[in-house]
mmCIF file of C-alpha atoms in Angstrom:
data_model
loop_
_atom_site.group_PDB
_atom_site.id
_atom_site.type_symbol
_atom_site.label_atom_id
_atom_site.label_comp_id
_atom_site.label_asym_id
_atom_site.label_seq_id
_atom_site.Cartn_x
_atom_site.Cartn_y
_atom_site.Cartn_z
ATOM 1 C CA MET I 1 94.298 177.571 111.057
ATOM 2 C CA ASP I 2 97.480 179.564 111.890
ATOM 3 C CA GLY I 3 99.618 178.145 109.211
ATOM 4 C CA LYS I 4 101.684 176.095 111.437
ATOM 5 C CA ASN I 5 100.643 172.871 109.887
ATOM 6 C CA ASP I 6 101.399 174.110 106.219
ATOM 7 C CA GLY I 7 103.624 171.828 104.286
ATOM 8 C CA LYS I 8 103.856 168.158 102.955
ATOM 9 C CA TRP I 9 102.653 165.473 105.378
ATOM 10 C CA ARG I 10 102.282 161.662 104.911
ATOM 11 C CA CYS I 11 100.198 159.158 106.640
ATOM 12 C CA PRO I 12 102.495 156.336 107.993
ATOM 13 C CA VAL I 13 99.990 153.544 107.539
ATOM 14 C CA CYS I 14 99.123 153.851 103.928
ATOM 15 C CA GLN I 15 101.965 156.195 102.860
ATOM 16 C CA VAL I 16 99.316 158.542 101.080
ATOM 17 C CA GLY I 17 100.815 162.294 100.870
ATOM 18 C CA ALA I 18 99.139 165.515 101.185
ATOM 19 C CA ASP I 19 100.008 169.185 100.696
ATOM 20 C CA ILE I 20 98.564 171.571 103.353
ATOM 21 C CA GLU I 21 98.186 175.267 102.894
ATOM 22 C CA GLY I 22 96.219 177.239 105.307
ATOM 23 C CA ARG I 23 92.388 176.032 104.874
ATOM 24 C CA LYS I 24 93.262 173.882 101.807
ATOM 25 C CA ILE I 25 94.426 170.251 101.716
ATOM 26 C CA HIS I 26 95.467 168.300 98.615
ATOM 27 C CA VAL I 27 95.595 164.551 98.843
ATOM 28 C CA TYR I 28 97.518 162.372 96.499
ATOM 29 C CA VAL I 29 95.817 158.919 95.936
ATOM 30 C CA THR I 30 97.046 156.103 93.967
ATOM 31 C CA GLY I 31 93.909 154.472 92.535
ATOM 32 C CA HIS I 32 90.292 155.368 93.087
ATOM 33 C CA ILE I 33 89.666 153.887 96.433
ATOM 34 C CA TRP I 34 89.546 156.355 99.362
ATOM 35 C CA PRO I 35 90.402 156.251 102.051
ATOM 36 C CA LEU I 36 92.837 153.197 102.024
ATOM 37 C CA HIS I 37 92.086 152.470 105.620
ATOM 38 C CA PHE I 38 89.419 153.537 107.908
ATOM 39 C CA ASP I 39 91.200 155.628 110.448
ATOM 40 C CA CYS I 40 93.265 157.761 107.750
ATOM 41 C CA GLU I 41 93.542 161.297 109.245
ATOM 42 C CA PHE I 42 93.462 162.913 105.510
ATOM 43 C CA ALA I 43 90.053 161.489 105.308
ATOM 44 C CA LYS I 44 88.690 163.797 108.159
ATOM 45 C CA ASP I 45 88.030 167.344 107.656
ATOM 46 C CA LEU I 46 90.811 169.706 107.818
ATOM 47 C CA ASP I 47 89.906 171.019 111.296
ATOM 48 C CA HIS I 48 89.978 167.346 112.806
ATOM 49 C CA ILE I 49 92.894 166.103 111.710
ATOM 50 C CA ASP I 50 95.309 164.607 114.263
ATOM 51 C CA PHE I 51 98.572 165.813 112.935
ATOM 52 C CA SER I 52 100.651 164.013 115.682
ATOM 53 C CA LYS I 53 99.504 160.704 113.878
ATOM 54 C CA LEU I 54 101.106 162.136 110.466
ATOM 55 C CA GLU I 55 104.722 162.259 109.559
ATOM 56 C CA ARG I 56 106.022 165.817 108.257
ATOM 57 C CA VAL I 57 107.829 165.576 105.008
ATOM 58 C CA SER I 58 108.676 169.079 104.530
ATOM 59 C CA MET E 1 72.729 143.835 40.363
ATOM 60 C CA LEU E 2 72.657 140.828 42.577
ATOM 61 C CA THR E 3 76.492 141.452 43.274
ATOM 62 C CA GLU E 4 75.783 145.061 44.329
ATOM 63 C CA ILE E 5 72.904 144.102 46.663
ATOM 64 C CA ASN E 6 75.234 141.476 48.316
ATOM 65 C CA ASP E 7 77.939 144.040 48.666
ATOM 66 C CA ASN E 8 75.503 146.524 50.448
ATOM 67 C CA LEU E 9 74.301 143.690 52.546
ATOM 68 C CA LYS E 10 77.834 142.977 53.745
ATOM 69 C CA LYS E 11 78.776 146.452 54.607
ATOM 70 C CA LEU E 12 75.295 146.789 56.569
ATOM 71 C CA VAL E 13 76.194 143.577 58.249
ATOM 72 C CA GLU E 14 79.619 144.885 59.217
ATOM 73 C CA ILE E 15 78.174 148.598 60.285
ATOM 74 C CA ALA E 16 75.557 146.554 62.510
ATOM 75 C CA GLY E 17 78.654 144.364 64.045
ATOM 76 C CA LEU E 18 80.548 147.358 64.774
ATOM 77 C CA ASP E 19 77.541 149.144 66.310
ATOM 78 C CA PHE E 20 76.932 146.157 68.350
ATOM 79 C CA ALA E 21 80.450 145.613 69.489
ATOM 80 C CA LEU E 22 81.457 149.136 70.324
ATOM 81 C CA GLU E 23 78.291 150.045 72.263
ATOM 82 C CA PRO E 24 79.820 151.137 75.607
ATOM 83 C CA THR E 25 78.287 148.805 77.708
ATOM 84 C CA ARG E 26 78.862 145.786 75.627
ATOM 85 C CA TYR E 27 82.421 147.008 74.939
ATOM 86 C CA ILE E 28 83.413 147.157 78.466
ATOM 87 C CA ALA E 29 81.373 143.783 79.276
ATOM 88 C CA ARG E 30 83.589 142.036 76.624
ATOM 89 C CA LYS E 31 86.980 143.513 77.969
ATOM 90 C CA LEU E 32 85.866 142.494 81.295
ATOM 91 C CA ARG E 33 85.411 138.928 80.149
ATOM 92 C CA THR E 34 88.584 138.682 78.349
ATOM 93 C CA GLY E 35 90.416 139.946 81.301
ATOM 94 C CA GLU E 36 91.631 143.237 79.603
ATOM 95 C CA ALA E 37 89.814 145.326 82.181
ATOM 96 C CA ILE E 38 89.208 145.019 86.067
ATOM 97 C CA PRO E 39 86.050 146.204 87.523
ATOM 98 C CA LEU E 40 86.260 148.744 90.218
ATOM 99 C CA VAL E 41 82.833 149.670 92.339
ATOM 100 C CA GLU E 42 83.794 151.946 95.166
ATOM 101 C CA SER E 43 82.472 154.682 97.215
ATOM 102 C CA TYR E 44 83.817 157.191 99.640
ATOM 103 C CA TYR E 45 82.611 159.716 102.379
ATOM 104 C CA GLN E 46 84.497 162.900 102.925
ATOM 105 C CA PRO E 47 83.720 165.598 105.672
ATOM 106 C CA PHE E 48 84.653 169.150 104.931
ATOM 107 C CA ALA E 49 85.603 171.775 107.464
ATOM 108 C CA PRO E 50 83.391 174.967 107.677
ATOM 109 C CA ALA E 51 84.193 177.641 104.985
ATOM 110 C CA PRO E 52 86.629 178.718 103.849
ATOM 111 C CA ALA E 53 87.973 175.173 103.286
ATOM 112 C CA ALA E 54 89.076 173.333 100.085
ATOM 113 C CA HIS E 55 89.641 169.656 99.781
ATOM 114 C CA THR E 56 91.587 168.356 96.786
ATOM 115 C CA PHE E 57 92.308 164.903 95.451
ATOM 116 C CA THR E 58 94.601 164.141 92.719
ATOM 117 C CA PHE E 59 93.742 160.162 91.766
ATOM 118 C CA ILE E 60 96.559 158.376 90.068
ATOM 119 C CA ASN E 61 95.990 155.457 87.885
ATOM 120 C CA PRO E 62 97.908 152.248 88.575
ATOM 121 C CA VAL E 63 100.672 152.341 85.805
ATOM 122 C CA GLY E 64 99.409 150.851 82.496
ATOM 123 C CA TYR E 65 95.782 151.265 83.070
ATOM 124 C CA VAL E 66 93.086 153.906 82.261
ATOM 125 C CA TRP E 67 89.934 154.431 84.276
ATOM 126 C CA ILE E 68 86.757 154.648 82.735
ATOM 127 C CA ALA E 69 83.635 155.791 84.662
ATOM 128 C CA LEU E 70 80.610 154.078 83.971
ATOM 129 C CA PHE E 71 78.042 155.369 86.446
ATOM 130 C CA GLN E 72 78.391 157.890 89.642
ATOM 131 C CA SER E 73 76.136 158.969 92.613
ATOM 132 C CA ILE E 74 76.901 161.812 94.523
ATOM 133 C CA GLU E 75 75.112 162.805 97.827
ATOM 134 C CA VAL E 76 75.806 166.028 99.682
ATOM 135 C CA SER E 77 74.947 166.963 103.021
ATOM 136 C CA GLN E 78 73.231 170.216 101.806
ATOM 137 C CA ASN E 79 72.521 171.268 98.434
ATOM 138 C CA GLY E 80 74.002 174.192 96.919
ATOM 139 C CA VAL E 81 77.041 175.025 99.325
ATOM 140 C CA ILE E 82 79.830 172.959 97.837
ATOM 141 C CA GLU E 83 81.768 173.946 94.480
ATOM 142 C CA LEU E 84 83.148 171.012 92.600
ATOM 143 C CA THR E 85 85.596 171.027 90.216
ATOM 144 C CA ALA E 86 87.146 168.107 88.311
ATOM 145 C CA TYR E 87 89.943 167.990 85.550
ATOM 146 C CA LEU E 88 91.134 164.998 83.670
ATOM 147 C CA ASP E 89 94.840 164.512 82.887
ATOM 148 C CA ASP E 90 96.140 167.807 81.366
ATOM 149 C CA ALA E 91 93.006 169.167 80.262
ATOM 150 C CA ILE E 92 92.741 173.022 80.471
ATOM 151 C CA VAL E 93 89.102 173.047 80.943
ATOM 152 C CA PRO E 94 87.360 171.144 83.818
ATOM 153 C CA LEU E 95 85.125 168.102 82.943
ATOM 154 C CA LEU E 96 82.902 169.015 85.689
ATOM 155 C CA TYR E 97 82.649 172.446 87.201
ATOM 156 C CA ILE E 98 79.420 172.811 89.407
ATOM 157 C CA PRO E 99 79.411 176.086 91.482
ATOM 158 C CA ARG E 100 76.578 174.724 93.713
ATOM 159 C CA LEU E 101 76.557 171.146 93.913
ATOM 160 C CA VAL E 102 73.423 169.055 94.574
ATOM 161 C CA SER E 103 72.870 165.429 95.097
ATOM 162 C CA HIS E 104 72.639 163.670 91.727
ATOM 163 C CA THR E 105 73.547 160.410 89.808
ATOM 164 C CA MET E 106 75.255 160.437 86.314
ATOM 165 C CA ASN E 107 74.974 157.519 83.967
ATOM 166 C CA TRP E 108 78.340 158.262 82.114
ATOM 167 C CA ALA E 109 78.284 155.212 79.807
ATOM 168 C CA ALA E 110 74.823 155.510 78.650
ATOM 169 C CA SER E 111 74.483 159.357 78.557
ATOM 170 C CA LEU E 112 78.146 160.498 77.528
ATOM 171 C CA PRO E 113 79.600 157.252 76.092
ATOM 172 C CA PHE E 114 83.577 157.131 76.877
ATOM 173 C CA SER E 115 83.557 160.714 78.031
ATOM 174 C CA PHE E 116 84.958 160.197 81.502
ATOM 175 C CA VAL E 117 88.120 158.328 80.619
ATOM 176 C CA MET E 118 91.177 159.072 82.939
ATOM 177 C CA LYS E 119 94.365 158.168 81.172
ATOM 178 C CA GLN E 120 96.515 158.964 84.087
ATOM 179 C CA THR E 121 95.368 161.374 86.659
ATOM 180 C CA GLY E 122 92.135 163.257 87.750
ATOM 181 C CA LEU E 123 92.185 166.396 89.932
ATOM 182 C CA ILE E 124 88.980 166.958 91.958
ATOM 183 C CA THR E 125 88.606 169.998 94.371
ATOM 184 C CA TYR E 126 85.632 170.611 96.662
ATOM 185 C CA VAL E 127 85.189 173.884 98.335
ATOM 186 C CA ASN E 128 82.884 174.260 101.033
ATOM 187 C CA HIS E 129 81.417 177.533 100.984
ATOM 188 C CA ASP E 130 79.072 177.191 104.054
ATOM 189 C CA ALA E 131 79.731 178.368 107.652
ATOM 190 C CA ALA E 132 78.931 174.817 108.679
ATOM 191 C CA ALA E 133 80.791 171.485 108.182
ATOM 192 C CA GLN E 134 79.546 169.528 105.315
ATOM 193 C CA TRP E 135 80.156 166.232 103.813
ATOM 194 C CA ILE E 136 80.070 164.421 100.537
ATOM 195 C CA SER E 137 79.628 160.845 99.491
ATOM 196 C CA VAL E 138 80.644 159.430 96.176
ATOM 197 C CA SER E 139 79.749 155.955 94.700
ATOM 198 C CA SER E 140 81.029 154.996 91.265
ATOM 199 C CA MET E 141 81.045 152.167 89.066
ATOM 200 C CA GLY E 142 84.056 151.888 86.591
ATOM 201 C CA VAL E 143 86.848 149.785 85.199
ATOM 202 C CA TYR E 144 90.579 149.979 84.805
ATOM 203 C CA LEU E 145 91.340 149.081 81.395
ATOM 204 C CA ARG E 146 94.733 148.279 79.939
ATOM 205 C CA LYS E 147 95.990 151.366 78.492
ATOM 206 C CA ASP E 148 97.378 149.704 75.377
ATOM 207 C CA VAL E 149 94.155 147.981 74.788
ATOM 208 C CA TRP E 150 92.305 151.340 75.099
ATOM 209 C CA GLU E 151 94.635 153.175 72.724
ATOM 210 C CA GLU E 152 94.432 150.541 70.166
ATOM 211 C CA ASP E 153 90.483 150.279 70.485
ATOM 212 C CA SER E 154 90.056 154.155 70.389
ATOM 213 C CA LYS E 155 91.842 154.104 67.003
ATOM 214 C CA LEU E 156 89.803 151.329 65.605
ATOM 215 C CA MET E 157 86.696 153.252 66.662
ATOM 216 C CA ASP E 158 87.760 156.237 64.889
ATOM 217 C CA MET E 159 88.807 154.506 61.740
ATOM 218 C CA ALA E 160 85.477 152.708 61.673
ATOM 219 C CA ALA E 161 83.609 155.686 62.239
ATOM 220 C CA GLU E 162 85.627 157.460 59.498
ATOM 221 C CA LYS E 163 85.222 154.710 56.958
ATOM 222 C CA TYR E 164 81.217 154.522 57.495
ATOM 223 C CA ALA E 165 80.498 158.284 58.065
ATOM 224 C CA HIS E 166 80.970 158.723 54.466
ATOM 225 C CA LEU E 167 79.969 155.378 52.967
ATOM 226 C CA GLU E 168 78.353 155.198 49.660
ATOM 227 C CA VAL E 169 75.789 152.644 49.035
ATOM 228 C CA LYS E 170 75.633 151.576 45.347
#
């Protein structure tokens, strides 16, 4: 990871948000069910997340 | 004499009744039956990128509910390569810190009654220390219990414990 994806992201389907910093991802989930839908990008490992399917928040 | 025996028997019956009612699985069963608690059985599968990589979750309870873990099972793709740290609410020490995680099950309700009670949030971090990608699967049985009910019942449990811990039998 070169840091170009660092920042806050959101899944447009479930509205789950995540912070990404280098090789770290922090996902915020309301409730205890994860993921909220089968193809949520945040449920993939960091190297396989398709950021084109996510919304950049900041 | 008979009055004293009768009084002592009443106390013993009361203690036995509390012991029965507050036993964790019976307590939860009763709360489920009355609708004050909602069962939640869930599992998740989470892959991790090769090291160095960290995946953190903040789980946030629905407003007005606490979450009580009763039973959990964790399976890992490889033993001893994932570091797990879990904090509850604003705790400054982790509930779980396992530097080299292995697959295991935890019967929280039986082994550490009411020990895994998340009042608002839980912060769980997995760090993959292996050069290869890894995964984890977590299954848990728990309940959402109404926060006001839990706060009231916790007080009652403490009051009962305080009362009977120093009981003098005549």
